[in-house]
CSV table of C-alpha atoms and ligand atoms in Angstrom, one decimal:
chain,number,residue,atom,x,y,z
A,4,MET,CA,42.5,-25.7,27.5
A,5,LEU,CA,42.6,-27.9,30.5
A,6,ASN,CA,41.1,-31.3,29.9
A,7,ASN,CA,39.6,-31.4,33.3
A,8,LEU,CA,37.9,-28.1,32.8
A,9,THR,CA,36.0,-29.3,29.7
A,10,ASN,CA,34.9,-32.3,31.8
A,11,LEU,CA,33.9,-30.1,34.7
A,12,TYR,CA,31.8,-27.9,32.5
A,13,LYS,CA,30.1,-31.0,31.0
A,14,ASP,CA,29.7,-32.9,34.3
A,15,CYS,CA,28.7,-30.1,36.6
A,16,PHE,CA,27.0,-27.6,34.4
A,17,ASN,CA,25.8,-29.6,31.4
A,18,VAL,CA,27.8,-27.4,29.1
A,19,ASP,CA,28.8,-29.1,25.9
A,20,GLU,CA,32.3,-28.9,24.5
A,21,SER,CA,31.0,-27.0,21.5
A,22,ILE,CA,29.8,-24.2,23.8
A,23,VAL,CA,33.1,-24.1,25.6
A,24,GLU,CA,34.9,-23.8,22.2
A,25,PHE,CA,32.5,-21.1,21.0
A,26,VAL,CA,33.1,-18.9,24.1
A,27,ASN,CA,36.9,-19.5,24.0
A,28,SER,CA,37.1,-18.4,20.4
A,29,ALA,CA,35.0,-15.3,21.1
A,30,GLN,CA,37.5,-14.5,23.9
A,31,ASN,CA,40.5,-14.9,21.5
A,32,GLY,CA,39.6,-11.7,19.6
A,33,LEU,CA,39.4,-9.6,22.7
A,34,THR,CA,43.0,-9.4,23.8
A,35,ALA,CA,43.5,-5.7,22.9
A,36,SER,CA,40.4,-4.5,24.8
A,37,HIS,CA,41.2,-6.7,27.8
A,38,LEU,CA,44.7,-5.1,27.9
A,39,LYS,CA,43.2,-1.7,27.9
A,40,PHE,CA,40.9,-2.5,30.9
A,41,GLN,CA,44.0,-3.9,32.7
A,42,GLU,CA,45.8,-0.6,32.1
A,43,MET,CA,42.9,1.3,33.5
A,44,ALA,CA,42.9,-0.9,36.6
A,45,GLU,CA,46.6,-0.2,37.1
A,46,TYR,CA,46.0,3.5,36.9
A,47,ASN,CA,43.1,3.5,39.4
A,48,GLN,CA,44.9,1.0,41.7
A,49,ALA,CA,47.9,3.3,41.9
A,50,LYS,CA,45.7,6.3,42.5
A,51,ILE,CA,43.9,4.6,45.4
A,52,LEU,CA,47.1,3.2,46.8
A,53,SER,CA,48.7,6.7,46.9
A,54,CYS,CA,45.6,8.2,48.5
A,55,MET,CA,45.7,5.5,51.2
A,56,ARG,CA,49.3,6.3,51.9
A,57,GLU,CA,48.6,10.0,52.0
A,58,CYS,CA,45.7,9.4,54.4
A,59,LYS,CA,47.9,7.2,56.6
A,60,ILE,CA,45.2,4.5,56.8
A,61,GLY,CA,45.9,2.2,59.8
A,62,SER,CA,44.1,-0.7,61.2
A,63,ARG,CA,42.6,1.5,63.9
A,64,HIS,CA,40.4,3.0,61.1
A,65,PHE,CA,38.6,-0.3,60.8
A,66,ALA,CA,37.3,0.0,64.4
A,67,PRO,CA,33.5,0.0,64.8
A,68,SER,CA,31.5,2.5,66.8
A,69,THR,CA,28.2,2.5,68.7
A,70,GLY,CA,25.5,4.9,69.8
A,71,TYR,CA,25.6,8.4,68.4
A,72,GLY,CA,29.0,7.8,66.8
A,73,TYR,CA,30.5,11.0,68.0
A,74,GLY,CA,34.2,11.1,67.1
A,75,ASP,CA,34.0,8.0,64.9
A,76,ASP,CA,37.5,8.2,63.4
A,77,SER,CA,36.9,5.3,61.1
A,78,ARG,CA,33.9,7.0,59.5
A,79,ASP,CA,35.7,10.4,59.3
A,80,LYS,CA,38.8,8.8,57.8
A,81,LEU,CA,36.8,7.1,55.1
A,82,ASP,CA,35.3,10.4,54.2
A,83,GLU,CA,38.8,11.8,53.8
A,84,LEU,CA,39.9,8.9,51.7
A,85,PHE,CA,37.0,9.1,49.3
A,86,ALA,CA,37.5,12.9,49.0
A,87,ARG,CA,41.1,12.2,47.9
A,88,VAL,CA,40.3,9.4,45.5
A,89,PHE,CA,37.5,11.4,43.9
A,90,GLY,CA,39.6,14.5,43.8
A,91,SER,CA,37.0,16.5,45.7
A,92,GLU,CA,37.2,18.9,48.6
A,93,ASP,CA,35.0,16.8,50.8
A,94,ALA,CA,33.0,13.6,51.0
A,95,LEU,CA,30.4,11.7,53.0
A,96,VAL,CA,30.5,7.9,53.0
A,97,ARG,CA,27.7,6.6,55.0
A,98,THR,CA,26.2,3.2,55.9
A,99,GLN,CA,23.1,5.2,57.0
A,100,TRP,CA,22.2,5.8,53.4
A,101,ALA,CA,20.1,2.7,52.4
A,102,SER,CA,21.0,3.1,48.8
A,103,ALA,CA,22.2,5.6,46.2
A,104,THR,CA,18.6,6.7,45.6
A,105,HIS,CA,18.5,7.7,49.2
A,106,ALA,CA,21.7,9.7,48.9
A,107,LEU,CA,20.5,11.3,45.6
A,108,HIS,CA,17.2,12.3,47.4
A,109,ASP,CA,19.2,14.0,50.1
A,110,CYS,CA,21.4,15.8,47.6
A,111,LEU,CA,18.3,17.1,45.7
A,112,PHE,CA,16.7,18.4,48.9
A,113,SER,CA,20.0,19.9,50.1
A,114,VAL,CA,20.0,22.3,47.1
A,115,LEU,CA,16.3,22.8,46.1
A,116,LYS,CA,13.6,24.7,47.8
A,117,SER,CA,10.0,25.5,47.0
A,118,GLY,CA,9.7,27.5,43.8
A,119,ASP,CA,13.0,26.2,42.3
A,120,CYS,CA,13.3,23.9,39.3
A,121,LEU,CA,15.5,20.8,38.8
A,122,LEU,CA,16.8,20.3,35.2
A,123,SER,CA,17.9,16.9,34.0
A,124,ILE,CA,20.1,17.3,30.9
A,125,THR,CA,20.4,13.5,30.3
A,126,GLY,CA,16.7,12.7,29.7
A,127,LYS,CA,14.7,10.9,32.3
A,128,PRO,CA,16.7,9.9,35.4
A,129,TYR,CA,16.9,6.3,36.7
A,130,ASP,CA,13.5,4.8,37.5
A,131,THR,CA,14.0,4.8,41.3
A,132,LEU,CA,14.0,8.6,41.2
A,133,ASP,CA,10.5,8.9,39.6
A,134,LYS,CA,8.7,9.2,42.9
A,135,THR,CA,11.3,11.4,44.5
A,136,ILE,CA,10.9,13.9,41.6
A,137,GLY,CA,7.2,13.3,41.4
A,138,LEU,CA,7.0,12.1,37.8
A,139,ASN,CA,4.0,10.4,36.2
A,140,ASP,CA,1.5,12.3,38.5
A,141,TYR,CA,3.1,11.0,41.6
A,142,SER,CA,2.8,13.8,44.1
A,143,ASP,CA,3.5,11.7,47.2
A,144,LYS,CA,4.4,13.4,50.4
A,145,GLY,CA,8.1,14.0,50.3
A,146,SER,CA,8.5,14.3,46.6
A,147,LEU,CA,10.0,17.4,44.9
A,148,LYS,CA,6.5,18.0,43.4
A,149,PHE,CA,4.8,17.9,46.8
A,150,TRP,CA,7.2,20.6,48.0
A,151,ASP,CA,6.4,22.7,44.9
A,152,ILE,CA,9.8,22.1,43.2
A,153,ALA,CA,9.4,21.9,39.5
A,154,TYR,CA,11.2,19.5,37.2
A,155,LYS,CA,12.3,19.8,33.5
A,156,GLN,CA,14.4,17.6,31.3
A,157,ILE,CA,16.3,17.9,28.1
A,158,GLU,CA,16.6,14.7,26.1
A,159,LEU,CA,19.9,13.5,24.9
A,160,LYS,CA,20.6,13.9,21.2
A,161,ASP,CA,20.1,10.9,18.9
A,162,ASN,CA,23.8,10.0,19.1
A,163,GLY,CA,23.5,9.9,22.9
A,164,SER,CA,25.4,13.2,23.6
A,165,ILE,CA,24.2,16.1,25.7
A,166,ASP,CA,22.1,18.6,23.7
A,167,ILE,CA,24.1,21.6,25.0
A,168,ASP,CA,22.4,24.2,22.7
A,169,SER,CA,18.9,23.3,24.1
A,170,VAL,CA,20.4,23.2,27.7
A,171,LEU,CA,21.9,26.7,27.3
A,172,ALA,CA,18.7,28.0,25.8
A,173,ILE,CA,16.5,26.8,28.8
A,174,LEU,CA,18.9,28.3,31.3
A,175,ASP,CA,17.3,31.7,30.8
A,176,ASP,CA,14.7,30.3,33.2
A,177,ARG,CA,16.0,31.7,36.5
A,178,LYS,CA,14.0,29.2,38.5
A,179,ILE,CA,16.5,26.5,37.5
A,180,ARG,CA,18.8,26.0,40.4
A,181,LEU,CA,20.2,22.5,40.0
A,182,ILE,CA,21.4,20.5,37.0
A,183,PHE,CA,21.2,16.7,37.1
A,184,ILE,CA,23.5,14.5,35.0
A,185,GLN,CA,23.3,10.7,34.9
A,186,ARG,CA,26.5,9.1,33.7
A,187,SER,CA,25.4,5.6,33.2
A,188,ARG,CA,22.8,4.2,30.8
A,189,GLY,CA,20.6,3.0,33.6
A,190,TYR,CA,17.6,1.1,32.2
A,191,SER,CA,17.8,2.7,28.8
A,192,LEU,CA,19.4,2.2,25.4
A,193,ARG,CA,21.5,5.3,25.4
A,194,PRO,CA,25.3,5.1,25.7
A,195,SER,CA,26.9,6.1,29.0
A,196,LEU,CA,28.5,9.5,29.1
A,197,THR,CA,32.3,9.8,29.4
A,198,VAL,CA,33.7,12.2,32.1
A,199,SER,CA,35.1,14.4,29.3
A,200,GLN,CA,31.5,14.8,27.9
A,201,ILE,CA,30.3,15.7,31.4
A,202,LYS,CA,33.2,18.2,31.8
A,203,GLN,CA,32.3,20.0,28.6
A,204,ALA,CA,28.7,20.3,29.6
A,205,ILE,CA,29.5,21.6,33.0
A,206,GLU,CA,31.9,24.2,31.6
A,207,ASN,CA,29.3,25.5,29.2
A,208,ILE,CA,26.6,25.6,31.9
A,209,LYS,CA,28.7,27.3,34.5
A,210,PHE,CA,29.9,29.8,32.0
A,211,LYS,CA,26.4,31.0,31.4
A,212,ARG,CA,25.0,30.4,35.0
A,213,PRO,CA,27.9,30.3,37.5
A,214,ASP,CA,25.2,30.3,40.2
A,215,LEU,CA,24.0,26.8,39.3
A,216,LYS,CA,24.9,23.6,41.1
A,217,VAL,CA,25.5,20.4,39.2
A,218,LEU,CA,24.7,16.9,40.6
A,219,VAL,CA,26.0,13.8,38.9
A,220,ASP,CA,24.6,10.4,39.4
A,221,ASN,CA,27.8,8.4,39.1
A,222,CYS,CA,26.3,4.9,39.7
A,223,TYR,CA,28.2,2.2,37.8
A,224,GLY,CA,30.7,4.6,36.4
A,225,GLU,CA,33.5,4.7,39.1
A,226,PHE,CA,36.9,3.6,38.0
A,227,THR,CA,36.0,2.8,34.4
A,228,GLY,CA,38.1,5.9,33.4
A,229,GLU,CA,40.9,8.0,34.8
A,230,MET,CA,38.7,10.9,35.9
A,231,GLU,CA,35.6,11.1,38.0
A,232,PRO,CA,32.9,13.8,37.6
A,233,SER,CA,34.0,15.4,40.9
A,234,GLN,CA,37.3,16.3,39.2
A,235,VAL,CA,35.6,18.2,36.3
A,236,GLY,CA,33.3,20.7,38.1
A,237,ALA,CA,30.4,18.7,39.5
A,238,ASP,CA,29.4,20.1,42.9
A,239,LEU,CA,27.9,16.8,44.0
A,240,THR,CA,28.7,13.3,42.7
A,241,VAL,CA,26.8,10.3,44.1
A,242,GLY,CA,27.2,6.5,44.0
A,243,SER,CA,26.3,3.3,45.7
A,244,LEU,CA,28.8,1.3,47.8
A,245,ILE,CA,27.2,-2.0,46.6
A,246,LYS,CA,28.2,-1.1,43.1
A,247,ASN,CA,31.7,-0.2,41.8
A,248,PRO,CA,33.5,1.6,44.7
A,249,GLY,CA,32.6,-1.1,47.2
A,250,GLY,CA,34.6,-3.6,45.3
A,251,GLY,CA,32.1,-6.4,46.1
A,252,LEU,CA,33.0,-6.2,49.8
A,253,ALA,CA,31.1,-3.2,51.2
A,254,PRO,CA,27.9,-4.5,52.6
A,255,THR,CA,25.7,-1.4,52.3
A,256,GLY,CA,25.7,2.4,52.0
A,257,ALA,CA,26.4,5.2,49.5
A,258,TYR,CA,28.8,8.1,49.1
A,259,VAL,CA,28.6,11.7,48.1
A,260,VAL,CA,31.7,13.7,47.1
A,261,GLY,CA,31.9,17.3,46.2
A,262,THR,CA,32.7,20.9,47.2
A,263,LYS,CA,32.9,21.8,50.9
A,264,GLU,CA,29.9,24.0,50.6
A,265,SER,CA,27.7,21.5,48.9
A,266,ILE,CA,28.7,18.6,51.1
A,267,GLY,CA,28.0,20.8,54.2
A,268,HIS,CA,24.4,21.1,52.9
A,269,VAL,CA,24.1,17.4,52.2
A,270,ALA,CA,25.3,16.7,55.8
A,271,ILE,CA,22.3,18.6,57.1
A,272,MET,CA,19.9,16.4,55.1
A,273,LEU,CA,21.8,13.3,56.1
A,274,THR,CA,20.8,13.8,59.7
A,275,THR,CA,19.5,17.2,61.0
A,276,PRO,CA,20.7,20.8,60.9
A,277,GLY,CA,22.0,20.5,64.4
A,278,LEU,CA,23.7,17.2,64.0
A,279,GLY,CA,25.0,17.1,60.5
A,280,ARG,CA,27.9,14.7,59.9
A,281,GLU,CA,28.9,14.4,63.5
A,282,VAL,CA,26.6,11.5,64.3
A,283,GLY,CA,26.0,8.1,62.8
A,284,SER,CA,27.7,4.9,64.2
A,285,TYR,CA,28.4,1.6,62.6
A,286,ALA,CA,28.7,-1.3,65.0
A,287,ALA,CA,30.5,-3.7,62.6
A,288,THR,CA,34.0,-3.3,61.3
A,289,TYR,CA,34.7,-0.6,58.7
A,290,SER,CA,37.4,-2.8,57.0
A,291,PRO,CA,35.1,-4.0,54.1
A,292,PHE,CA,34.7,-0.3,53.0
A,293,TYR,CA,38.5,0.3,52.9
A,294,GLN,CA,39.3,-3.1,51.4
A,295,GLY,CA,36.5,-2.9,49.0
A,296,LEU,CA,37.6,0.5,47.7
A,297,PHE,CA,41.2,-0.9,47.4
A,298,LEU,CA,39.9,-3.9,45.3
A,299,ALA,CA,37.4,-1.8,43.2
A,300,PRO,CA,39.7,-1.0,40.2
A,301,HIS,CA,40.5,-4.6,39.8
A,302,VAL,CA,36.9,-5.8,40.1
A,303,VAL,CA,35.7,-3.1,37.7
A,304,SER,CA,38.3,-4.3,35.1
A,305,GLU,CA,37.2,-7.9,35.5
A,306,VAL,CA,33.6,-6.8,34.9
A,307,LEU,CA,34.6,-4.8,31.8
A,308,LYS,CA,36.5,-7.8,30.4
A,309,GLY,CA,33.3,-9.8,31.1
A,310,ASN,CA,31.1,-7.1,29.5
A,311,VAL,CA,33.0,-7.3,26.1
A,312,LEU,CA,33.0,-11.1,26.1
A,313,THR,CA,29.3,-11.1,26.8
A,314,ALA,CA,28.7,-8.6,24.0
A,315,LYS,CA,30.9,-10.6,21.6
A,316,VAL,CA,29.2,-13.9,22.4
A,317,PHE,CA,25.6,-12.6,22.2
A,318,LYS,CA,26.4,-10.7,19.0
A,319,SER,CA,27.8,-13.9,17.4
A,320,LEU,CA,24.5,-15.6,18.4
A,321,GLY,CA,22.6,-13.0,16.4
A,322,TYR,CA,21.4,-10.7,19.2
A,323,ARG,CA,21.7,-6.9,19.3
A,324,VAL,CA,24.0,-5.8,22.0
A,325,PHE,CA,24.8,-2.3,23.4
A,326,PRO,CA,27.6,-1.3,23.6
A,327,ASP,CA,29.0,-3.3,20.8
A,328,CYS,CA,32.0,-5.5,21.6
A,329,SER,CA,34.2,-3.2,19.5
A,330,GLU,CA,33.3,-0.1,21.5
A,331,ALA,CA,36.6,1.4,22.5
A,332,VAL,CA,35.4,3.4,25.6
A,333,ARG,CA,33.2,2.1,28.3
A,334,SER,CA,32.0,4.5,31.0
A,335,ASP,CA,29.9,2.1,33.0
A,336,ILE,CA,29.7,-1.6,33.8
A,337,ILE,CA,26.5,-2.5,32.1
A,338,GLN,CA,26.1,-4.7,29.1
A,339,THR,CA,22.7,-4.6,27.4
A,340,ILE,CA,21.3,-7.5,25.3
A,341,GLN,CA,18.1,-7.2,23.3
A,342,PHE,CA,16.0,-10.3,23.3
A,343,ARG,CA,13.2,-11.2,20.9
A,344,CYS,CA,10.4,-11.9,23.3
A,345,GLU,CA,9.4,-11.9,27.0
A,346,ASP,CA,10.0,-15.6,27.3
A,347,GLU,CA,13.6,-15.4,26.1
A,348,LEU,CA,14.3,-12.4,28.4
A,349,VAL,CA,12.9,-14.2,31.4
A,350,ALA,CA,14.8,-17.4,30.5
A,351,PHE,CA,18.1,-15.4,30.2
A,352,CYS,CA,17.6,-13.8,33.7
A,353,GLN,CA,16.7,-17.2,35.2
A,354,ALA,CA,19.9,-18.6,33.7
A,355,VAL,CA,22.0,-15.8,35.2
A,356,GLN,CA,20.5,-16.6,38.6
A,357,SER,CA,21.3,-20.3,38.1
A,358,ALA,CA,24.9,-19.4,37.3
A,359,SER,CA,25.3,-17.5,40.6
A,360,PRO,CA,27.3,-18.6,43.7
A,361,VAL,CA,24.4,-17.9,46.0
A,362,ASP,CA,20.7,-18.9,45.6
A,363,SER,CA,21.5,-20.7,42.3
A,364,HIS,CA,18.6,-23.0,43.1
A,365,VAL,CA,16.1,-20.1,43.3
A,366,THR,CA,14.1,-19.1,40.2
A,367,PRO,CA,13.4,-15.4,39.8
A,368,TYR,CA,10.1,-14.2,38.3
A,369,PRO,CA,8.9,-10.7,37.2
A,370,TRP,CA,7.4,-8.6,40.0
A,371,ASP,CA,6.3,-5.1,40.9
A,372,MET,CA,9.4,-4.0,42.6
A,373,PRO,CA,9.2,-0.8,44.8
A,374,GLY,CA,10.5,2.2,42.9
A,375,TYR,CA,10.0,0.9,39.4
A,376,SER,CA,7.1,1.6,37.1
A,377,HIS,CA,7.0,-1.7,35.2
A,378,LYS,CA,7.3,-5.3,36.3
A,379,VAL,CA,11.0,-6.1,36.7
A,380,ILE,CA,12.8,-9.4,36.8
A,381,MET,CA,16.1,-9.4,38.7
A,382,ALA,CA,18.7,-12.1,38.8
A,383,ALA,CA,20.9,-11.5,41.8
A,384,GLY,CA,22.5,-14.5,43.4
A,385,THR,CA,24.8,-12.3,45.3
A,386,PHE,CA,26.7,-12.4,48.6
A,387,VAL,CA,25.5,-8.8,49.3
A,388,GLN,CA,21.8,-8.6,48.7
A,389,GLY,CA,21.1,-6.7,45.4
A,390,ALA,CA,24.7,-5.9,44.9
A,391,SER,CA,25.1,-5.2,41.2
A,392,ILE,CA,28.9,-5.1,41.3
A,393,GLU,CA,28.3,-8.9,41.6
A,394,LEU,CA,27.1,-10.7,38.5
A,395,SER,CA,23.4,-9.8,38.1
A,396,ALA,CA,20.9,-9.0,35.5
A,397,ASP,CA,17.8,-6.8,35.5
A,398,ALA,CA,15.1,-6.5,32.9
A,399,PRO,CA,12.0,-4.4,32.9
A,400,ILE,CA,9.2,-6.5,31.3
A,401,LYS,CA,8.4,-4.3,28.3
A,402,GLU,CA,9.5,-3.9,24.7
A,403,PRO,CA,12.2,-3.9,23.4
A,404,TYR,CA,13.0,-6.7,25.8
A,405,LEU,CA,16.3,-5.5,27.1
A,406,ALA,CA,18.3,-7.3,29.7
A,407,PHE,CA,20.9,-5.2,31.6
A,408,MET,CA,23.6,-7.5,32.7
A,409,GLN,CA,26.2,-6.1,35.0
A,410,GLY,CA,28.9,-6.9,37.5
A,411,GLY,CA,30.8,-10.1,38.2
A,412,LEU,CA,33.5,-10.3,40.8
A,413,THR,CA,35.9,-12.3,38.6
A,414,PHE,CA,36.2,-12.6,34.9
A,415,ALA,CA,36.4,-16.4,35.2
A,416,HIS,CA,33.0,-16.4,36.9
A,417,ILE,CA,31.4,-14.2,34.1
A,418,LYS,CA,32.9,-16.5,31.5
A,419,THR,CA,31.6,-19.7,33.2
A,420,ALA,CA,28.2,-18.0,33.6
A,421,LEU,CA,28.1,-17.2,29.9
A,422,MET,CA,28.5,-20.9,29.1
A,423,ILE,CA,25.8,-21.9,31.6
A,424,ILE,CA,23.5,-19.2,30.1
A,425,ILE,CA,24.0,-20.4,26.6
A,426,ALA,CA,23.4,-24.0,27.6
A,427,CYS,CA,20.1,-23.0,29.4
A,428,LEU,CA,18.9,-20.9,26.4
A,429,LYS,CA,19.7,-23.8,24.1
A,430,GLU,CA,17.9,-26.3,26.3
A,431,ARG,CA,14.8,-24.1,26.3
A,432,GLY,CA,14.9,-23.9,22.6
A,433,HIS,CA,15.9,-20.2,22.2
A,434,ILE,CA,19.3,-20.9,20.7
A,435,SER,CA,19.9,-23.4,18.0
A,436,GLU,CA,22.8,-25.8,17.9
A,437,THR,CA,23.7,-24.7,14.4
A,438,LEU,CA,25.0,-21.3,15.7
A,439,PHE,CA,28.1,-22.8,17.1
B,186,PLP,C1,21.6,1.7,40.7
B,186,PLP,C2,21.4,3.1,40.2
B,186,PLP,C3,20.7,4.1,40.9
B,186,PLP,C4,20.1,3.7,42.2
B,186,PLP,O1,20.9,3.2,43.1
B,186,PLP,P1,20.4,2.3,44.3
B,186,PLP,O2,21.5,2.2,45.2
B,186,PLP,O3,19.9,1.1,43.7
B,186,PLP,O4,19.3,3.1,45.0
B,186,PLP,C5,20.6,5.3,40.4
B,186,PLP,N1,21.1,5.6,39.2
B,186,PLP,C6,21.7,4.7,38.5
B,186,PLP,C7,22.3,5.1,37.1
B,186,PLP,C8,21.9,3.5,38.9
B,186,PLP,O5,22.6,2.6,38.2
């Protein structure tokens, strides 16, 4: 341990040596899992490098475009690159999608028409889709419900796996046209699904109903494993560029990868039936999208290293954490910590904000965020607004007081942030000195 570092923690962050030692000793037990994440990074790095070689990416593919964007080679090449990396026939990578929710919306409407039914087989989808589906009596213009498209869901089993027997039983309903699978835990306590679990479900479903399409919400899952849902039978796989595949550099946008047929339909929703994928310009350079994808496996592995350290540290402090630090397989980049009361939860998120490189002097408070059904507090002192591949924490203000901490561009930052967070919680009386 560098002497100067201990002094720096104390002088700049008011972190005592006892906290530094506590976090360091937690890290000592994690060498094996850290090595595993490193290996996964190597695998995905090699995969992306080989795809970039095959696509013959050149600096001309970073050139911006203006106006309609006809013949935008940078945009079209990025589509080709994502298709290769995700092992899919086709892809759309677009800055015109404001978020992954927007892309998921377009995917839903590209498949479903009035009279059809959407079936989620992983319980309730992520909160931002509530109004798109028309849950909780929302029947807003533009929702599936407004357009007379029904929705059903099958809950996950108690152990977090897909209840395939119930799914197969409900498939006798011929109105069901699209299956929705969410890979990540989102704002819930369930475990994330592995791609092999998703594969098994898709095989079973398509054996019974080969006519059905499968849409996977892949947010937070990219490059945590060797395979992506698009390689195991998903017709459409969706994610955000300000999460994993943007590597912390992509400034906006979302991607959809999938079969040629399904992507063709999504392209119509993206713009219009006549224009499809041929239009859409981007007046800034495309290089952050390419470079971000290239960096993504490394950044994801840094986050996963940080996730297990966070789990170990908070578990040692007596909190419940999901997944546990001993969990061998991680299929998303979220670490959940359960706090004891609203005060503590808010203090934690405020501490995360104070440990951020941007807006560290700003204090977040719970607010009614558009798209969410409860008050939410969000710590996001990020370079790219709201980017959750950067260190951030979200918490819906409701029992059981869960904070979802995710991202972190470097392991070193996550580790320093943990020390700052512990010092803050200690100062506010939530953690006692006797714990370390
Ligand atoms: C973040 C997220 C979304 C929504 O993505 P946005 O880009 O914020 O719209 C959907 N599903 C899951 C599982 C997510 O993590």
